[in-house]
Amino acid sequence: MKLEDALFNWLQMKIVSEARPEDKAAEETRLFFEEILREDHAVSELTTSDEDMRIHITYEVNGSSSKLYFDKDYAEQLLHDINSNPKYNQ
């Protein structure tokens, strides 16, 4: 899995797990992507921040800091899809 894809998947699951703290599967999935980031890409120090219509991920790889931006609506789409599906909201 490419670094950018793993970061985006982690971000989506972070958004879902924070909005749905009772959703243990979301938290486990977030941790799974965190593990991929650590083990496959040597990522550490993950942080996020909102800025206008983008979400920034700041991360460190081998001592070098980087920042990646994602469209906020795109990143939050999974949460909207889950919340609009009655199957996941009983």
JSON list of C-alpha atoms in Angstrom, two decimals:
[
{"chain": "A", "resi": 1, "resn": "MET", "atom": "CA", "xyz": [0.00, 0.00, 0.00]},
{"chain": "A", "resi": 2, "resn": "LYS", "atom": "CA", "xyz": [1.34, 3.41, -0.94]},
{"chain": "A", "resi": 3, "resn": "LEU", "atom": "CA", "xyz": [2.11, 5.85, 1.87]},
{"chain": "A", "resi": 4, "resn": "GLU", "atom": "CA", "xyz": [-0.51, 8.37, 0.73]},
{"chain": "A", "resi": 5, "resn": "ASP", "atom": "CA", "xyz": [-3.21, 5.67, 0.59]},
{"chain": "A", "resi": 6, "resn": "ALA", "atom": "CA", "xyz": [-2.32, 4.41, 4.07]},
{"chain": "A", "resi": 7, "resn": "LEU", "atom": "CA", "xyz": [-2.40, 7.95, 5.46]},
{"chain": "A", "resi": 8, "resn": "PHE", "atom": "CA", "xyz": [-5.80, 8.63, 3.91]},
{"chain": "A", "resi": 9, "resn": "ASN", "atom": "CA", "xyz": [-7.25, 5.34, 5.20]},
{"chain": "A", "resi": 10, "resn": "TRP", "atom": "CA", "xyz": [-5.86, 6.08, 8.66]},
{"chain": "A", "resi": 11, "resn": "LEU", "atom": "CA", "xyz": [-7.36, 9.59, 8.53]},
{"chain": "A", "resi": 12, "resn": "GLN", "atom": "CA", "xyz": [-10.80, 8.29, 7.56]},
{"chain": "A", "resi": 13, "resn": "MET", "atom": "CA", "xyz": [-10.74, 5.77, 10.39]},
{"chain": "A", "resi": 14, "resn": "LYS", "atom": "CA", "xyz": [-9.51, 8.41, 12.85]},
{"chain": "A", "resi": 15, "resn": "ILE", "atom": "CA", "xyz": [-12.47, 10.60, 11.90]},
{"chain": "A", "resi": 16, "resn": "VAL", "atom": "CA", "xyz": [-14.92, 7.68, 12.26]},
{"chain": "A", "resi": 17, "resn": "SER", "atom": "CA", "xyz": [-13.48, 6.40, 15.54]},
{"chain": "A", "resi": 18, "resn": "GLU", "atom": "CA", "xyz": [-13.51, 9.88, 17.11]},
{"chain": "A", "resi": 19, "resn": "ALA", "atom": "CA", "xyz": [-17.11, 10.50, 16.02]},
{"chain": "A", "resi": 20, "resn": "ARG", "atom": "CA", "xyz": [-18.23, 7.01, 17.10]},
{"chain": "A", "resi": 21, "resn": "PRO", "atom": "CA", "xyz": [-16.25, 6.14, 20.25]},
{"chain": "A", "resi": 22, "resn": "GLU", "atom": "CA", "xyz": [-18.45, 3.08, 20.88]},
{"chain": "A", "resi": 23, "resn": "ASP", "atom": "CA", "xyz": [-17.50, 1.64, 17.47]},
{"chain": "A", "resi": 24, "resn": "LYS", "atom": "CA", "xyz": [-14.73, -0.78, 18.41]},
{"chain": "A", "resi": 25, "resn": "ALA", "atom": "CA", "xyz": [-14.30, -1.96, 14.81]},
{"chain": "A", "resi": 26, "resn": "ALA", "atom": "CA", "xyz": [-13.50, 1.60, 13.73]},
{"chain": "A", "resi": 27, "resn": "GLU", "atom": "CA", "xyz": [-10.88, 1.92, 16.46]},
{"chain": "A", "resi": 28, "resn": "GLU", "atom": "CA", "xyz": [-9.33, -1.45, 15.58]},
{"chain": "A", "resi": 29, "resn": "THR", "atom": "CA", "xyz": [-9.19, -0.47, 11.91]},
{"chain": "A", "resi": 30, "resn": "ARG", "atom": "CA", "xyz": [-7.55, 2.87, 12.77]},
{"chain": "A", "resi": 31, "resn": "LEU", "atom": "CA", "xyz": [-4.93, 0.99, 14.79]},
{"chain": "A", "resi": 32, "resn": "PHE", "atom": "CA", "xyz": [-4.42, -1.42, 11.89]},
{"chain": "A", "resi": 33, "resn": "PHE", "atom": "CA", "xyz": [-3.60, 1.45, 9.51]},
{"chain": "A", "resi": 34, "resn": "GLU", "atom": "CA", "xyz": [-1.38, 3.03, 12.16]},
{"chain": "A", "resi": 35, "resn": "GLU", "atom": "CA", "xyz": [0.55, -0.25, 12.31]},
{"chain": "A", "resi": 36, "resn": "ILE", "atom": "CA", "xyz": [0.93, -0.27, 8.52]},
{"chain": "A", "resi": 37, "resn": "LEU", "atom": "CA", "xyz": [2.23, 3.29, 8.65]},
{"chain": "A", "resi": 38, "resn": "ARG", "atom": "CA", "xyz": [4.75, 2.42, 11.37]},
{"chain": "A", "resi": 39, "resn": "GLU", "atom": "CA", "xyz": [5.93, -0.93, 10.06]},
{"chain": "A", "resi": 40, "resn": "ASP", "atom": "CA", "xyz": [5.78, -0.48, 6.28]},
{"chain": "A", "resi": 41, "resn": "HIS", "atom": "CA", "xyz": [6.58, 3.23, 5.99]},
{"chain": "A", "resi": 42, "resn": "ALA", "atom": "CA", "xyz": [8.49, 4.06, 9.22]},
{"chain": "A", "resi": 43, "resn": "VAL", "atom": "CA", "xyz": [5.97, 6.81, 10.04]},
{"chain": "A", "resi": 44, "resn": "SER", "atom": "CA", "xyz": [5.90, 8.32, 13.51]},
{"chain": "A", "resi": 45, "resn": "GLU", "atom": "CA", "xyz": [4.44, 11.42, 15.16]},
{"chain": "A", "resi": 46, "resn": "LEU", "atom": "CA", "xyz": [1.10, 11.51, 13.33]},
{"chain": "A", "resi": 47, "resn": "THR", "atom": "CA", "xyz": [-0.98, 14.63, 13.97]},
{"chain": "A", "resi": 48, "resn": "THR", "atom": "CA", "xyz": [-3.89, 16.23, 12.19]},
{"chain": "A", "resi": 49, "resn": "SER", "atom": "CA", "xyz": [-5.29, 19.73, 11.96]},
{"chain": "A", "resi": 50, "resn": "ASP", "atom": "CA", "xyz": [-8.25, 21.30, 10.17]},
{"chain": "A", "resi": 51, "resn": "GLU", "atom": "CA", "xyz": [-7.68, 24.29, 7.99]},
{"chain": "A", "resi": 52, "resn": "ASP", "atom": "CA", "xyz": [-10.56, 25.69, 5.94]},
{"chain": "A", "resi": 53, "resn": "MET", "atom": "CA", "xyz": [-11.74, 22.85, 3.72]},
{"chain": "A", "resi": 54, "resn": "ARG", "atom": "CA", "xyz": [-8.64, 20.69, 4.15]},
{"chain": "A", "resi": 55, "resn": "ILE", "atom": "CA", "xyz": [-7.28, 18.37, 6.78]},
{"chain": "A", "resi": 56, "resn": "HIS", "atom": "CA", "xyz": [-3.54, 18.37, 7.24]},
{"chain": "A", "resi": 57, "resn": "ILE", "atom": "CA", "xyz": [-1.61, 15.32, 8.38]},
{"chain": "A", "resi": 58, "resn": "THR", "atom": "CA", "xyz": [1.82, 16.03, 9.75]},
{"chain": "A", "resi": 59, "resn": "TYR", "atom": "CA", "xyz": [4.04, 13.00, 10.14]},
{"chain": "A", "resi": 60, "resn": "GLU", "atom": "CA", "xyz": [7.66, 12.06, 10.54]},
{"chain": "A", "resi": 61, "resn": "VAL", "atom": "CA", "xyz": [9.65, 9.48, 8.58]},
{"chain": "A", "resi": 62, "resn": "ASN", "atom": "CA", "xyz": [13.19, 8.73, 9.71]},
{"chain": "A", "resi": 63, "resn": "GLY", "atom": "CA", "xyz": [13.50, 12.09, 11.45]},
{"chain": "A", "resi": 64, "resn": "SER", "atom": "CA", "xyz": [12.17, 14.12, 8.54]},
{"chain": "A", "resi": 65, "resn": "SER", "atom": "CA", "xyz": [8.85, 15.93, 8.97]},
{"chain": "A", "resi": 66, "resn": "SER", "atom": "CA", "xyz": [6.30, 16.04, 6.14]},
{"chain": "A", "resi": 67, "resn": "LYS", "atom": "CA", "xyz": [2.79, 17.36, 5.66]},
{"chain": "A", "resi": 68, "resn": "LEU", "atom": "CA", "xyz": [0.02, 16.06, 3.45]},
{"chain": "A", "resi": 69, "resn": "TYR", "atom": "CA", "xyz": [-3.35, 17.70, 2.73]},
{"chain": "A", "resi": 70, "resn": "PHE", "atom": "CA", "xyz": [-6.70, 16.08, 2.04]},
{"chain": "A", "resi": 71, "resn": "ASP", "atom": "CA", "xyz": [-10.03, 17.61, 1.12]},
{"chain": "A", "resi": 72, "resn": "LYS", "atom": "CA", "xyz": [-12.11, 17.66, 4.30]},
{"chain": "A", "resi": 73, "resn": "ASP", "atom": "CA", "xyz": [-15.36, 16.55, 2.62]},
{"chain": "A", "resi": 74, "resn": "TYR", "atom": "CA", "xyz": [-13.55, 13.67, 0.93]},
{"chain": "A", "resi": 75, "resn": "ALA", "atom": "CA", "xyz": [-11.92, 12.58, 4.20]},
{"chain": "A", "resi": 76, "resn": "GLU", "atom": "CA", "xyz": [-15.24, 12.73, 6.07]},
{"chain": "A", "resi": 77, "resn": "GLN", "atom": "CA", "xyz": [-17.21, 10.84, 3.41]},
{"chain": "A", "resi": 78, "resn": "LEU", "atom": "CA", "xyz": [-16.84, 7.43, 5.09]},
{"chain": "A", "resi": 79, "resn": "LEU", "atom": "CA", "xyz": [-18.32, 8.81, 8.32]},
{"chain": "A", "resi": 80, "resn": "HIS", "atom": "CA", "xyz": [-21.25, 10.29, 6.40]},
{"chain": "A", "resi": 81, "resn": "ASP", "atom": "CA", "xyz": [-21.81, 6.99, 4.60]},
{"chain": "A", "resi": 82, "resn": "ILE", "atom": "CA", "xyz": [-21.77, 5.03, 7.87]},
{"chain": "A", "resi": 83, "resn": "ASN", "atom": "CA", "xyz": [-24.08, 7.48, 9.62]},
{"chain": "A", "resi": 84, "resn": "SER", "atom": "CA", "xyz": [-26.59, 7.42, 6.75]},
{"chain": "A", "resi": 85, "resn": "ASN", "atom": "CA", "xyz": [-26.80, 3.62, 6.70]},
{"chain": "A", "resi": 86, "resn": "PRO", "atom": "CA", "xyz": [-29.40, 2.31, 9.19]},
{"chain": "A", "resi": 87, "resn": "LYS", "atom": "CA", "xyz": [-27.55, -1.01, 9.39]},
{"chain": "A", "resi": 88, "resn": "TYR", "atom": "CA", "xyz": [-24.75, 0.71, 11.33]},
{"chain": "A", "resi": 89, "resn": "ASN", "atom": "CA", "xyz": [-26.95, 2.88, 13.52]},
{"chain": "A", "resi": 90, "resn": "GLN", "atom": "CA", "xyz": [-29.20, 0.50, 15.43]}
]
